[in-house]
CSV table of C-alpha atoms and ligand atoms in Angstrom, one decimal:
chain,number,residue,atom,x,y,z
G,645,MET,CA,-19.7,-19.3,-24.7
G,646,SER,CA,-17.9,-16.7,-27.2
G,647,SER,CA,-19.6,-18.1,-30.3
G,648,TRP,CA,-23.1,-18.0,-28.3
G,649,GLU,CA,-25.5,-15.1,-28.1
G,650,THR,CA,-27.9,-14.9,-25.0
G,651,VAL,CA,-31.3,-13.8,-25.7
G,652,ILE,CA,-33.5,-12.6,-22.8
G,653,GLY,CA,-37.2,-11.4,-22.5
G,654,LEU,CA,-38.6,-10.3,-19.1
G,655,GLU,CA,-41.6,-10.6,-17.3
G,656,VAL,CA,-42.1,-7.9,-14.4
G,657,HIS,CA,-45.0,-8.4,-12.0
G,658,VAL,CA,-45.4,-4.8,-10.3
G,659,GLU,CA,-47.7,-4.3,-7.1
G,660,LEU,CA,-49.5,-1.1,-7.3
G,661,ARG,CA,-49.7,1.4,-4.8
G,662,THR,CA,-53.4,1.9,-4.1
G,663,GLU,CA,-55.3,2.2,-1.2
G,664,THR,CA,-57.4,-1.0,-1.7
G,665,LYS,CA,-57.3,-3.9,-3.1
G,666,MET,CA,-58.1,-4.4,-7.4
G,667,PHE,CA,-61.4,-5.8,-6.9
G,668,CYS,CA,-62.7,-5.1,-3.2
G,669,SER,CA,-62.5,-2.5,-0.5
G,670,CYS,CA,-59.9,-4.6,1.5
G,671,PRO,CA,-56.6,-2.5,2.4
G,672,ASN,CA,-53.6,-2.8,0.0
G,673,ARG,CA,-50.9,-3.1,2.7
G,674,PHE,CA,-47.8,-5.2,2.9
G,675,GLY,CA,-47.8,-7.2,5.9
G,676,GLY,CA,-50.2,-7.2,8.9
G,677,GLU,CA,-51.4,-9.9,10.9
G,678,PRO,CA,-52.1,-12.9,8.6
G,679,ASN,CA,-55.7,-12.9,7.1
G,680,THR,CA,-57.1,-9.8,8.5
G,681,HIS,CA,-57.3,-7.5,5.2
G,682,VAL,CA,-59.7,-10.3,3.5
G,683,CYS,CA,-63.0,-10.1,2.6
G,684,PRO,CA,-65.6,-12.4,0.7
G,685,VAL,CA,-64.5,-10.9,-2.6
G,686,CYS,CA,-60.9,-11.5,-2.0
G,687,LEU,CA,-61.4,-14.9,-0.2
G,688,GLY,CA,-63.1,-16.1,-3.3
G,689,LEU,CA,-66.2,-16.8,-1.5
G,690,PRO,CA,-69.3,-18.0,-3.7
G,691,GLY,CA,-71.8,-15.0,-4.9
G,692,SER,CA,-69.2,-12.3,-4.1
G,693,LEU,CA,-69.1,-9.8,-7.0
G,694,PRO,CA,-65.6,-7.9,-8.4
G,695,VAL,CA,-65.8,-4.0,-8.8
G,696,LEU,CA,-62.8,-2.6,-10.4
G,697,ASN,CA,-60.5,-0.2,-8.8
G,698,SER,CA,-60.3,2.9,-10.9
G,699,ARG,CA,-57.0,4.1,-9.4
G,700,ALA,CA,-55.4,0.6,-10.6
G,701,VAL,CA,-56.6,1.6,-13.9
G,702,GLU,CA,-55.5,5.0,-13.8
G,703,HIS,CA,-51.6,3.5,-12.7
G,704,ALA,CA,-51.7,0.8,-15.4
G,705,ALA,CA,-52.8,3.6,-17.8
G,706,ALA,CA,-49.7,5.7,-16.4
G,707,ILE,CA,-47.3,2.8,-16.6
G,708,GLY,CA,-48.7,2.4,-20.3
G,709,LEU,CA,-47.8,6.1,-21.2
G,710,ALA,CA,-44.2,6.3,-19.4
G,711,LEU,CA,-43.5,3.1,-21.5
G,712,HIS,CA,-44.8,4.5,-24.8
G,713,CYS,CA,-47.3,1.9,-25.3
G,714,ARG,CA,-50.8,2.3,-27.0
G,715,VAL,CA,-53.3,2.6,-23.8
G,716,GLN,CA,-56.4,0.7,-25.4
G,717,ARG,CA,-60.0,-0.9,-24.6
G,718,SER,CA,-59.5,-4.1,-22.7
G,719,ILE,CA,-60.9,-6.6,-21.2
G,720,PHE,CA,-60.6,-9.1,-18.2
G,721,HIS,CA,-60.4,-12.9,-18.5
G,722,ARG,CA,-60.4,-15.8,-16.2
G,723,LYS,CA,-57.1,-17.5,-16.1
G,724,ASN,CA,-58.2,-21.1,-14.5
G,725,TYR,CA,-55.5,-23.2,-12.4
G,726,PHE,CA,-55.5,-24.9,-9.2
G,727,TYR,CA,-54.0,-21.9,-6.8
G,728,PRO,CA,-53.5,-23.3,-3.3
G,729,ASP,CA,-53.7,-19.8,-2.1
G,730,MET,CA,-56.6,-18.5,-4.4
G,731,PRO,CA,-59.5,-20.2,-3.3
G,732,LYS,CA,-61.9,-19.6,-6.3
G,733,ASP,CA,-59.3,-21.5,-8.4
G,734,TYR,CA,-58.7,-18.8,-11.3
G,735,GLN,CA,-57.4,-15.3,-11.2
G,736,ILE,CA,-58.5,-12.4,-13.0
G,737,SER,CA,-56.5,-11.4,-15.5
G,738,GLN,CA,-56.2,-9.9,-18.8
G,739,TYR,CA,-55.3,-12.0,-21.9
G,740,ASP,CA,-55.4,-11.0,-25.7
G,741,LEU,CA,-56.8,-7.5,-25.1
G,742,PRO,CA,-54.1,-5.8,-22.6
G,743,ILE,CA,-54.2,-2.4,-21.4
G,744,ASP,CA,-50.9,-1.4,-22.5
G,745,ALA,CA,-49.4,-2.5,-25.9
G,746,ASP,CA,-46.2,-2.1,-27.9
G,747,GLY,CA,-44.2,0.4,-26.3
G,748,TRP,CA,-40.5,0.8,-25.5
G,749,LEU,CA,-38.0,1.6,-22.7
G,750,GLU,CA,-34.9,3.2,-23.4
G,751,LEU,CA,-31.9,2.1,-21.3
G,752,PRO,CA,-29.1,4.3,-19.9
G,753,SER,CA,-26.9,3.1,-22.8
G,754,GLY,CA,-29.6,4.6,-25.3
G,755,LYS,CA,-30.7,1.1,-26.4
G,756,ARG,CA,-34.4,0.6,-27.0
G,757,VAL,CA,-36.0,-2.3,-25.5
G,758,GLY,CA,-39.4,-3.3,-26.8
G,759,ILE,CA,-42.5,-3.8,-24.4
G,760,GLU,CA,-44.8,-6.4,-25.8
G,761,ARG,CA,-47.5,-5.6,-23.5
G,762,ALA,CA,-48.6,-4.7,-20.0
G,763,HIS,CA,-51.9,-6.0,-18.4
G,764,LEU,CA,-53.9,-5.6,-15.1
G,765,GLU,CA,-54.3,-8.7,-12.9
G,766,GLU,CA,-54.8,-9.6,-9.3
G,767,ASP,CA,-52.2,-11.0,-7.2
G,768,THR,CA,-52.5,-14.3,-5.1
G,769,GLY,CA,-52.5,-14.9,-1.4
G,770,LYS,CA,-49.2,-16.4,0.3
G,771,SER,CA,-48.4,-20.0,1.3
G,772,THR,CA,-45.8,-20.9,4.0
G,773,HIS,CA,-44.7,-24.6,4.0
G,774,VAL,CA,-44.0,-25.4,7.8
G,775,GLY,CA,-41.0,-27.9,8.3
G,776,GLY,CA,-39.2,-29.8,5.5
G,777,GLY,CA,-36.9,-26.6,4.9
G,778,GLY,CA,-40.0,-24.3,3.7
G,779,ARG,CA,-40.2,-26.6,0.6
G,780,ILE,CA,-44.0,-28.3,-0.3
G,781,HIS,CA,-43.4,-31.6,-0.6
G,782,ASP,CA,-41.3,-32.4,2.5
G,783,ALA,CA,-43.5,-29.9,4.8
G,784,ASP,CA,-45.6,-31.0,7.7
G,785,HIS,CA,-48.3,-28.6,7.3
G,786,SER,CA,-48.9,-25.5,5.1
G,787,LEU,CA,-50.3,-22.0,6.2
G,788,VAL,CA,-52.0,-19.5,3.9
G,789,ASP,CA,-52.2,-15.9,4.2
G,790,PHE,CA,-54.9,-14.2,2.2
G,791,ASN,CA,-53.7,-10.5,3.1
G,792,ARG,CA,-51.9,-10.3,-0.5
G,793,ALA,CA,-54.9,-11.9,-2.6
G,794,GLY,CA,-56.5,-9.5,-4.7
G,795,VAL,CA,-53.8,-7.1,-4.8
G,796,PRO,CA,-53.5,-4.9,-7.8
G,797,LEU,CA,-50.9,-6.1,-10.1
G,798,VAL,CA,-49.4,-5.1,-13.6
G,799,GLU,CA,-47.3,-7.3,-15.7
G,800,ILE,CA,-44.9,-6.1,-18.1
G,801,VAL,CA,-43.8,-8.0,-20.6
G,802,SER,CA,-40.5,-7.3,-22.7
G,803,ARG,CA,-39.8,-8.1,-26.2
G,804,PRO,CA,-36.5,-11.0,-26.3
G,805,ASP,CA,-34.3,-7.5,-27.1
G,806,LEU,CA,-31.9,-8.1,-24.1
G,807,ARG,CA,-28.5,-9.8,-24.9
G,808,SER,CA,-26.8,-10.1,-21.5
G,809,ALA,CA,-27.3,-10.7,-17.9
G,810,GLU,CA,-25.9,-7.1,-17.5
G,811,GLU,CA,-28.7,-5.5,-19.9
G,812,ALA,CA,-31.1,-7.4,-18.0
G,813,ARG,CA,-30.4,-5.6,-14.7
G,814,SER,CA,-30.1,-2.3,-16.5
G,815,TYR,CA,-33.8,-2.9,-17.8
G,816,VAL,CA,-35.0,-3.8,-14.3
G,817,GLU,CA,-33.5,-0.7,-12.8
G,818,GLU,CA,-34.4,1.9,-15.5
G,819,LEU,CA,-38.4,0.1,-15.1
G,820,ARG,CA,-37.8,0.5,-11.3
G,821,GLY,CA,-37.1,4.3,-11.6
G,822,ILE,CA,-39.9,4.8,-14.1
G,823,LEU,CA,-42.5,2.9,-12.1
G,824,VAL,CA,-41.2,5.0,-8.7
G,825,ALA,CA,-41.5,8.2,-10.6
G,826,ALA,CA,-44.7,7.6,-12.3
G,827,GLY,CA,-45.7,7.2,-8.4
G,828,VAL,CA,-47.5,3.4,-9.4
G,829,SER,CA,-45.1,1.4,-7.3
G,830,ASP,CA,-42.4,1.7,-4.4
G,831,GLY,CA,-40.1,-0.7,-6.4
G,832,LYS,CA,-39.3,-2.6,-3.7
G,833,MET,CA,-37.7,-6.0,-4.9
G,834,GLU,CA,-36.8,-7.2,-1.5
G,835,GLU,CA,-40.6,-7.1,-0.4
G,836,GLY,CA,-42.0,-8.6,-3.6
G,837,SER,CA,-43.3,-5.3,-4.9
G,838,MET,CA,-41.4,-6.0,-8.3
G,839,ARG,CA,-40.9,-9.6,-9.2
G,840,VAL,CA,-38.8,-10.7,-12.2
G,841,ASP,CA,-39.1,-13.9,-14.5
G,842,ALA,CA,-36.7,-14.1,-17.1
G,843,ASN,CA,-36.7,-16.2,-20.3
G,844,VAL,CA,-33.5,-16.8,-21.5
G,845,SER,CA,-32.4,-18.8,-24.6
G,846,VAL,CA,-29.2,-19.0,-26.5
G,847,ARG,CA,-28.5,-19.1,-30.1
G,848,PRO,CA,-25.4,-19.2,-32.3
G,849,LEU,CA,-23.7,-15.8,-32.7
G,850,GLY,CA,-25.5,-14.1,-35.6
G,851,SER,CA,-28.1,-16.3,-36.3
G,852,GLY,CA,-31.5,-14.8,-36.7
G,853,SER,CA,-33.9,-17.1,-35.4
G,854,LEU,CA,-34.9,-17.9,-31.5
G,855,GLY,CA,-33.5,-20.7,-29.8
G,856,THR,CA,-35.6,-22.7,-27.1
G,857,ARG,CA,-36.4,-20.4,-24.0
G,858,CYS,CA,-36.4,-21.5,-20.5
G,859,GLU,CA,-38.4,-19.3,-17.9
G,860,ILE,CA,-36.6,-18.5,-14.7
G,861,LYS,CA,-38.4,-17.6,-11.3
G,862,ASN,CA,-37.5,-16.8,-7.7
G,863,MET,CA,-34.8,-14.2,-7.9
G,864,ASN,CA,-35.5,-11.4,-5.6
G,865,SER,CA,-32.6,-9.0,-6.3
G,866,LEU,CA,-30.9,-7.4,-9.3
G,867,ARG,CA,-27.8,-9.8,-7.9
G,868,SER,CA,-29.8,-12.8,-8.6
G,869,LEU,CA,-31.0,-12.1,-11.8
G,870,GLY,CA,-27.8,-11.2,-13.1
G,871,ARG,CA,-26.4,-14.6,-11.7
G,872,ALA,CA,-29.4,-16.7,-12.8
G,873,VAL,CA,-29.4,-15.4,-16.3
G,874,GLU,CA,-25.8,-16.1,-16.5
G,875,HIS,CA,-26.0,-19.4,-15.1
G,876,GLU,CA,-28.7,-20.5,-17.5
G,877,ALA,CA,-27.3,-19.2,-20.6
G,878,ALA,CA,-24.3,-21.1,-19.6
G,879,ARG,CA,-25.9,-24.5,-18.7
G,880,GLN,CA,-28.2,-24.2,-22.3
G,881,VAL,CA,-24.8,-23.9,-24.1
G,882,ARG,CA,-23.0,-26.8,-22.3
G,883,LEU,CA,-26.1,-28.6,-22.8
G,884,ILE,CA,-26.2,-27.7,-26.8
G,885,GLU,CA,-22.4,-28.3,-27.0
G,886,GLU,CA,-22.8,-32.0,-25.5
G,887,GLY,CA,-25.5,-32.7,-28.2
G,888,GLY,CA,-28.7,-32.3,-26.0
G,889,THR,CA,-31.3,-29.8,-27.0
G,890,VAL,CA,-33.2,-27.3,-24.3
G,891,THR,CA,-36.6,-28.2,-23.2
G,892,GLN,CA,-39.0,-25.5,-22.9
G,893,GLU,CA,-39.6,-25.3,-19.1
G,894,THR,CA,-40.1,-23.2,-15.9
G,895,ARG,CA,-37.1,-23.3,-13.9
G,896,HIS,CA,-36.3,-22.5,-10.1
G,897,TRP,CA,-33.3,-20.4,-9.1
G,898,ASN,CA,-31.7,-21.5,-6.1
G,899,GLU,CA,-29.7,-18.5,-4.5
G,900,ASP,CA,-27.6,-20.7,-2.1
G,901,GLU,CA,-26.9,-23.3,-4.7
G,902,GLY,CA,-26.1,-20.7,-7.5
G,903,ARG,CA,-28.0,-22.7,-10.1
G,904,THR,CA,-31.2,-23.5,-11.6
G,905,SER,CA,-33.3,-26.7,-11.7
G,906,SER,CA,-36.5,-27.8,-13.3
G,907,MET,CA,-39.8,-26.7,-11.8
G,908,ARG,CA,-42.4,-27.9,-14.2
G,909,SER,CA,-42.9,-28.2,-17.8
G,910,LYS,CA,-43.8,-24.9,-19.5
G,911,GLU,CA,-47.6,-24.3,-19.4
G,912,GLU,CA,-49.5,-23.2,-22.8
G,913,ALA,CA,-52.2,-20.7,-23.0
G,914,TYR,CA,-54.9,-23.3,-23.8
G,915,ASP,CA,-53.8,-25.1,-20.3
G,916,TYR,CA,-55.8,-22.1,-18.4
G,917,ARG,CA,-59.1,-22.2,-20.3
G,918,TYR,CA,-59.1,-18.4,-20.7
G,919,PHE,CA,-62.5,-17.2,-21.0
G,920,PRO,CA,-64.0,-13.6,-20.8
G,921,GLU,CA,-64.6,-12.6,-17.2
G,922,PRO,CA,-68.4,-12.3,-17.0
G,923,ASP,CA,-68.7,-10.0,-13.9
G,924,LEU,CA,-66.7,-7.0,-15.3
G,925,VAL,CA,-67.2,-4.7,-18.1
G,926,ALA,CA,-64.8,-3.8,-20.8
G,927,VAL,CA,-62.2,-0.7,-19.8
G,928,ASP,CA,-62.4,1.7,-22.4
G,929,PRO,CA,-60.1,4.6,-21.4
G,930,ASP,CA,-61.5,8.1,-22.7
G,931,PRO,CA,-58.7,10.3,-24.8
G,932,ASP,CA,-59.6,13.4,-22.7
G,933,TRP,CA,-59.0,11.4,-19.4
G,934,LEU,CA,-55.7,9.7,-21.1
G,935,GLU,CA,-54.5,13.3,-21.4
G,936,THR,CA,-55.0,14.1,-18.2
G,937,VAL,CA,-53.2,11.0,-16.8
G,938,ARG,CA,-50.1,11.9,-19.2
G,939,ALA,CA,-50.2,15.4,-18.0
G,940,ALA,CA,-49.7,14.1,-14.7
G,941,LEU,CA,-46.9,12.3,-15.1
G,942,PRO,CA,-43.5,13.7,-13.8
G,943,PRO,CA,-40.2,13.8,-16.4
G,944,MET,CA,-38.9,10.1,-16.7
G,945,PRO,CA,-35.4,8.9,-16.3
G,946,ALA,CA,-34.1,9.2,-19.5
G,947,ASP,CA,-35.5,13.0,-20.0
G,948,ARG,CA,-34.1,13.6,-16.7
G,949,ARG,CA,-30.7,12.4,-17.8
G,950,ARG,CA,-31.0,14.5,-20.8
G,951,THR,CA,-31.5,17.5,-18.6
G,952,VAL,CA,-28.7,16.7,-16.3
G,953,ALA,CA,-26.3,15.7,-18.9
G,954,ALA,CA,-26.7,18.9,-20.9
G,955,ALA,CA,-26.2,20.9,-17.7
G,956,ALA,CA,-23.1,19.1,-16.7
G,957,GLY,CA,-21.6,19.1,-20.5
G,958,MET,CA,-21.8,15.4,-20.1
G,959,GLU,CA,-23.2,12.0,-21.8
G,960,PRO,CA,-26.3,11.2,-20.8
G,961,GLY,CA,-25.2,7.5,-20.4
G,962,SER,CA,-22.3,8.4,-18.3
G,963,ASP,CA,-22.3,6.9,-15.1
G,964,ALA,CA,-22.1,10.0,-12.8
G,965,VAL,CA,-25.3,11.0,-14.9
G,966,VAL,CA,-27.0,7.9,-14.1
G,967,THR,CA,-26.3,7.6,-10.8
G,968,VAL,CA,-27.5,11.4,-10.0
G,969,VAL,CA,-30.8,10.5,-11.8
G,970,ARG,CA,-31.0,7.1,-10.0
G,971,LEU,CA,-30.7,8.4,-6.6
G,972,GLY,CA,-33.2,11.4,-7.3
G,973,LEU,CA,-30.5,14.1,-6.8
G,974,ASP,CA,-31.3,16.0,-10.2
G,975,GLY,CA,-32.7,19.1,-8.5
G,976,TYR,CA,-28.9,19.8,-6.6
G,977,VAL,CA,-27.7,19.7,-10.4
G,978,GLU,CA,-30.6,22.3,-11.3
G,979,ALA,CA,-30.1,24.3,-8.1
G,980,ALA,CA,-26.6,24.6,-8.9
G,981,ARG,CA,-26.9,25.3,-12.7
G,982,SER,CA,-29.6,27.9,-11.9
G,983,ALA,CA,-27.5,29.6,-9.4
G,984,GLY,CA,-24.8,30.1,-11.7
G,985,ALA,CA,-22.4,27.3,-9.9
G,986,ASP,CA,-20.3,24.7,-11.8
G,987,ALA,CA,-23.3,22.1,-12.7
G,988,ASN,CA,-20.4,19.6,-13.9
G,989,LEU,CA,-18.9,19.9,-10.5
G,990,ALA,CA,-22.4,19.6,-8.8
G,991,VAL,CA,-22.8,16.1,-10.7
G,992,ARG,CA,-19.3,14.8,-10.1
G,993,ARG,CA,-19.8,15.6,-6.1
G,994,LEU,CA,-23.2,14.0,-6.0
G,995,ALA,CA,-22.1,11.0,-8.1
G,996,ASN,CA,-19.0,10.4,-5.8
G,997,GLU,CA,-19.3,11.8,-2.4
G,998,VAL,CA,-22.9,11.9,-1.9
G,999,ALA,CA,-23.5,8.4,-3.6
G,1000,ALA,CA,-20.8,7.0,-1.3
G,1001,ASP,CA,-22.1,8.5,1.8
G,1002,SER,CA,-25.5,6.9,1.9
G,1003,GLY,CA,-27.1,8.0,-1.6
G,1004,SER,CA,-29.2,10.7,0.0
G,1005,VAL,CA,-28.7,14.3,0.5
G,1006,GLY,CA,-29.4,14.0,4.1
G,1007,ASN,CA,-29.5,17.6,5.9
G,1008,LEU,CA,-27.9,19.4,3.0
G,1009,GLU,CA,-29.7,22.4,2.3
G,1010,VAL,CA,-29.7,24.0,-1.1
G,1011,GLY,CA,-28.3,27.2,-0.4
G,1012,SER,CA,-25.3,25.5,1.5
G,1013,TRP,CA,-25.0,23.2,-1.0
G,1014,VAL,CA,-24.7,25.7,-3.9
G,1015,ALA,CA,-22.5,27.9,-1.6
G,1016,LEU,CA,-20.2,25.3,-1.0
G,1017,LEU,CA,-19.7,24.4,-4.9
G,1018,ALA,CA,-18.8,28.2,-5.1
G,1019,MET,CA,-16.4,28.2,-2.7
G,1020,GLU,CA,-14.8,25.1,-4.5
G,1021,SER,CA,-15.0,26.6,-8.1
G,1022,GLU,CA,-13.2,30.1,-6.8
G,1023,GLY,CA,-10.6,28.2,-5.3
G,1024,LYS,CA,-11.2,29.2,-1.7
G,1025,LEU,CA,-11.3,25.5,-0.9
G,1026,THR,CA,-9.3,22.8,-2.3
G,1027,THR,CA,-11.1,19.6,-3.6
G,1028,ALA,CA,-10.1,17.8,-0.6
G,1029,GLN,CA,-11.5,20.3,1.9
G,1030,ALA,CA,-14.5,20.7,-0.1
G,1031,ARG,CA,-15.2,16.9,0.5
G,1032,THR,CA,-14.8,17.5,4.1
G,1033,VAL,CA,-17.1,20.2,4.3
G,1034,LEU,CA,-19.8,18.3,2.2
G,1035,LYS,CA,-19.3,15.4,4.7
G,1036,GLU,CA,-20.2,17.5,7.4
G,1037,LEU,CA,-23.1,19.3,5.5
G,1038,LEU,CA,-24.5,15.8,5.0
G,1039,ALA,CA,-24.7,14.7,8.5
G,1040,ALA,CA,-25.3,17.5,10.1
G,1041,GLY,CA,-26.3,20.5,7.6
G,1042,GLY,CA,-24.8,24.0,8.7
G,1043,ASP,CA,-23.0,26.8,7.1
G,1044,PRO,CA,-20.5,25.6,4.7
G,1045,ALA,CA,-18.0,28.7,5.4
G,1046,GLU,CA,-18.4,28.3,9.0
G,1047,ILE,CA,-17.6,24.7,8.7
G,1048,ALA,CA,-14.4,25.6,6.6
G,1049,ALA,CA,-13.4,28.2,8.9
G,1050,ALA,CA,-13.5,25.9,12.0
G,1051,HIS,CA,-11.5,23.6,10.0
G,1052,GLY,CA,-9.3,26.1,9.4
G,1053,PHE,CA,-9.5,25.8,5.8
G,1054,GLU,CA,-9.4,29.5,5.9
G,1055,ALA,CA,-10.2,31.3,2.4
G,1056,LEU,CA,-7.0,31.3,0.4
G,1057,ASP,CA,-8.2,33.6,-1.9
G,1058,GLU,CA,-6.9,34.4,-5.7
G,1059,ASP,CA,-4.7,37.3,-4.3
G,1060,VAL,CA,-3.1,35.1,-1.8
G,1061,LEU,CA,-2.7,32.1,-4.4
G,1062,ALA,CA,-1.1,34.6,-6.7
G,1063,GLY,CA,1.2,36.3,-4.3
G,1064,ALA,CA,2.6,32.6,-3.2
G,1065,LEU,CA,3.0,31.7,-6.8
G,1066,ASP,CA,5.4,34.8,-7.6
G,1067,GLU,CA,7.4,34.0,-4.4
G,1068,VAL,CA,7.7,30.5,-5.5
G,1069,ILE,CA,8.7,31.4,-9.1
G,1070,SER,CA,10.9,34.2,-8.6
G,1071,ALA,CA,13.0,31.9,-6.0
G,1072,ASP,CA,13.9,29.6,-8.9
G,1073,PRO,CA,14.8,31.8,-12.1
G,1074,GLU,CA,16.6,29.0,-13.4
G,1075,ALA,CA,13.7,26.8,-13.6
G,1076,TRP,CA,11.3,29.3,-14.5
G,1077,ALA,CA,13.4,29.9,-17.6
G,1078,ARG,CA,13.5,26.7,-18.3
G,1079,TYR,CA,9.6,26.0,-17.8
G,1080,LEU,CA,9.5,29.3,-20.1
G,1081,ALA,CA,11.5,27.6,-22.9
G,1082,GLY,CA,8.8,24.9,-22.9
G,1083,GLU,CA,10.1,22.1,-20.1
G,1084,ASP,CA,6.5,21.3,-19.3
G,1085,LYS,CA,7.4,18.6,-16.7
G,1086,LEU,CA,8.4,21.5,-14.2
G,1087,GLN,CA,4.8,22.6,-13.9
G,1088,GLY,CA,4.9,19.7,-11.3
G,1089,LEU,CA,8.1,21.1,-9.6
G,1090,PHE,CA,6.2,24.6,-9.2
G,1091,ILE,CA,2.9,23.2,-8.0
G,1092,GLY,CA,4.8,21.3,-5.3
G,1093,ARG,CA,6.5,24.1,-4.0
G,1094,LEU,CA,3.1,26.1,-3.9
G,1095,LYS,CA,1.6,23.4,-1.9
G,1096,ALA,CA,4.4,23.5,0.6
G,1097,ALA,CA,4.4,27.2,0.8
G,1098,THR,CA,0.7,27.3,1.4
G,1099,GLY,CA,0.5,24.5,4.0
G,1100,GLY,CA,-1.4,22.6,1.6
G,1101,LYS,CA,-4.2,24.8,1.1
G,1102,ALA,CA,-3.4,25.9,-2.5
G,1103,ASP,CA,-6.4,25.0,-4.9
G,1104,LEU,CA,-3.9,22.8,-6.8
G,1105,ALA,CA,-6.4,23.1,-10.2
G,1106,ALA,CA,-6.7,26.9,-9.8
G,1107,ALA,CA,-3.0,27.5,-9.4
G,1108,SER,CA,-2.2,25.2,-12.3
G,1109,GLY,CA,-4.4,27.5,-14.2
G,1110,LEU,CA,-2.6,30.3,-12.9
G,1111,LEU,CA,0.7,29.2,-13.7
G,1112,ARG,CA,0.0,28.6,-17.0
G,1113,ALA,CA,-1.5,32.0,-17.2
G,1114,ARG,CA,1.8,33.2,-16.1
G,1115,ARG,CA,3.7,31.6,-18.6
G,1116,ALA,CA,1.3,32.8,-21.3
G,1117,ALA,CA,1.9,36.3,-20.2
G,1118,ALA,CA,5.7,35.9,-19.9
G,1119,SER,CA,6.1,34.4,-23.4
G,1120,PRO,CA,6.8,36.9,-26.2
A,1459,LIG,P1,-45.6,-16.6,-21.0
A,1459,LIG,O1,-47.0,-16.6,-20.7
A,1459,LIG,O2,-45.7,-18.1,-22.2
A,1459,LIG,O3,-44.5,-17.0,-20.4
A,1459,LIG,P2,-45.2,-14.3,-22.3
A,1459,LIG,O4,-46.0,-13.6,-23.5
A,1459,LIG,O5,-45.9,-13.8,-21.1
A,1459,LIG,O6,-45.3,-16.1,-22.1
A,1459,LIG,O7,-44.0,-14.0,-22.0
A,1459,LIG,C1,-43.0,-14.5,-22.8
A,1459,LIG,C2,-41.6,-13.7,-22.5
A,1459,LIG,O8,-40.5,-14.6,-23.0
A,1459,LIG,C3,-41.3,-12.6,-23.2
A,1459,LIG,O9,-41.0,-11.6,-22.5
A,1459,LIG,C4,-40.7,-12.7,-24.5
A,1459,LIG,O10,-39.9,-11.6,-24.8
A,1459,LIG,C5,-39.7,-13.8,-23.9
A,1459,LIG,N1,-39.3,-15.0,-25.1
A,1459,LIG,C6,-40.0,-15.1,-26.2
A,1459,LIG,N2,-39.2,-16.2,-26.9
A,1459,LIG,C7,-38.1,-16.0,-26.1
A,1459,LIG,C8,-36.6,-16.5,-26.7
A,1459,LIG,N3,-36.6,-17.6,-27.4
A,1459,LIG,N4,-35.7,-16.3,-25.9
A,1459,LIG,C9,-35.7,-15.7,-24.8
A,1459,LIG,N5,-37.0,-15.0,-24.4
A,1459,LIG,C10,-38.0,-15.1,-25.2
A,1460,LIG,MG1,-43.7,-16.3,-18.6
A,1461,LIG,ZN1,-61.2,-7.9,0.1
């Protein structure tokens, strides 16, 4: 594998969060009794006419702007196909004139991944094959639910810029963050609100041309996306090294077997007999309207990472910063910063304790949060004690000082700490002289004794600082 490079381009289908479907006024809602969110339009009955959902267009424009695309004049096409769960046998989609074109997305690593296009289309219904393990050819009969038919989708197509399974996952995670921030989708992969197809090819390391790709479908989590890409790249390398060639095809990821299998040969655009949808006019976004869409967009994750990183003195791509922004906890960093608390400590506590606890701030109020940080920074609580208090604040809220007092974490303020340290020093003048003479390892001895003398209540970071200050003051 080491002399090969994996090349990945992703197609992500996003279900848009709208009240109604793409071309009719049926509710756009996940689940529900089968075939209850339907009407002549989304059932494809003859004579029915589509009416474009303006909110869907607004969401598609927001996606384009968030992905640095050109949001342009677009038209709809009919994509003809035999869809068992789409009785009109064509999907209304966009083809050579998509609404969004030529953008990019920035990964936490700083790498920019090109966005080729993003276009509007409608979802199909959903078939369930009964009997035969759920597979169509062994099924006894099939059921079809049209509740999903006509749900607005945007398909976002990346350029083949991704180079590993890890990068592919990072891209999807970043895209999800952007879509959720823009308010256009709930980003739930498990419910199918975000569906990812991966185009994978391999090429000799250093080669400037692209290998033949396979498109993999049916991955419904980030984990399976990563596994599928890795498996597929290894399969292609093995095939080529054995003297074979990769055939362009669509492959199905089998989660249980951990492998991909051939589904169908690759369809070409001409197979679909695309032609302009005669029942819809072109969408030509007005520049002023686009500006209002842009103005309504909140800061995107990449910008938020920069803000958090600057406050905390960390790198925007560092795990702690990425985690805080992914969990949407940046408001708690800003609260700490603006209250004059230690924003670096805030990021570390959020990325570690809060992320590990449940990923949400639960009952933690901003005021208590800032007060807790201050108590820890001032050395009134040790790290371990601060973690304990934080856990309780997350679970039940409350006043950090009261919680600390209830645990007997009484304030070991700086005077007490300093007094205890002076006692430890004067109890062993010989060791102190050696420490002053440069025997640095004795720091551990003094800190250990201080810890014992204070019953474990000394803030060790503050104590170390104090010890060094005593040495600096005593040195000539
Ligand atoms: P299709 O409809 O044929 O799937 P699209 O244009 O919708 O075509 O998507 C093609 C996807 O495949 C894009 O994400 C693109 O980046 C990716 N891609 C194209 N060529 C390669 C390649 N050689 N290796 C990996 N990915 C590729
Ligand atoms: Mg494709
Ligand atoms: Zn309908």
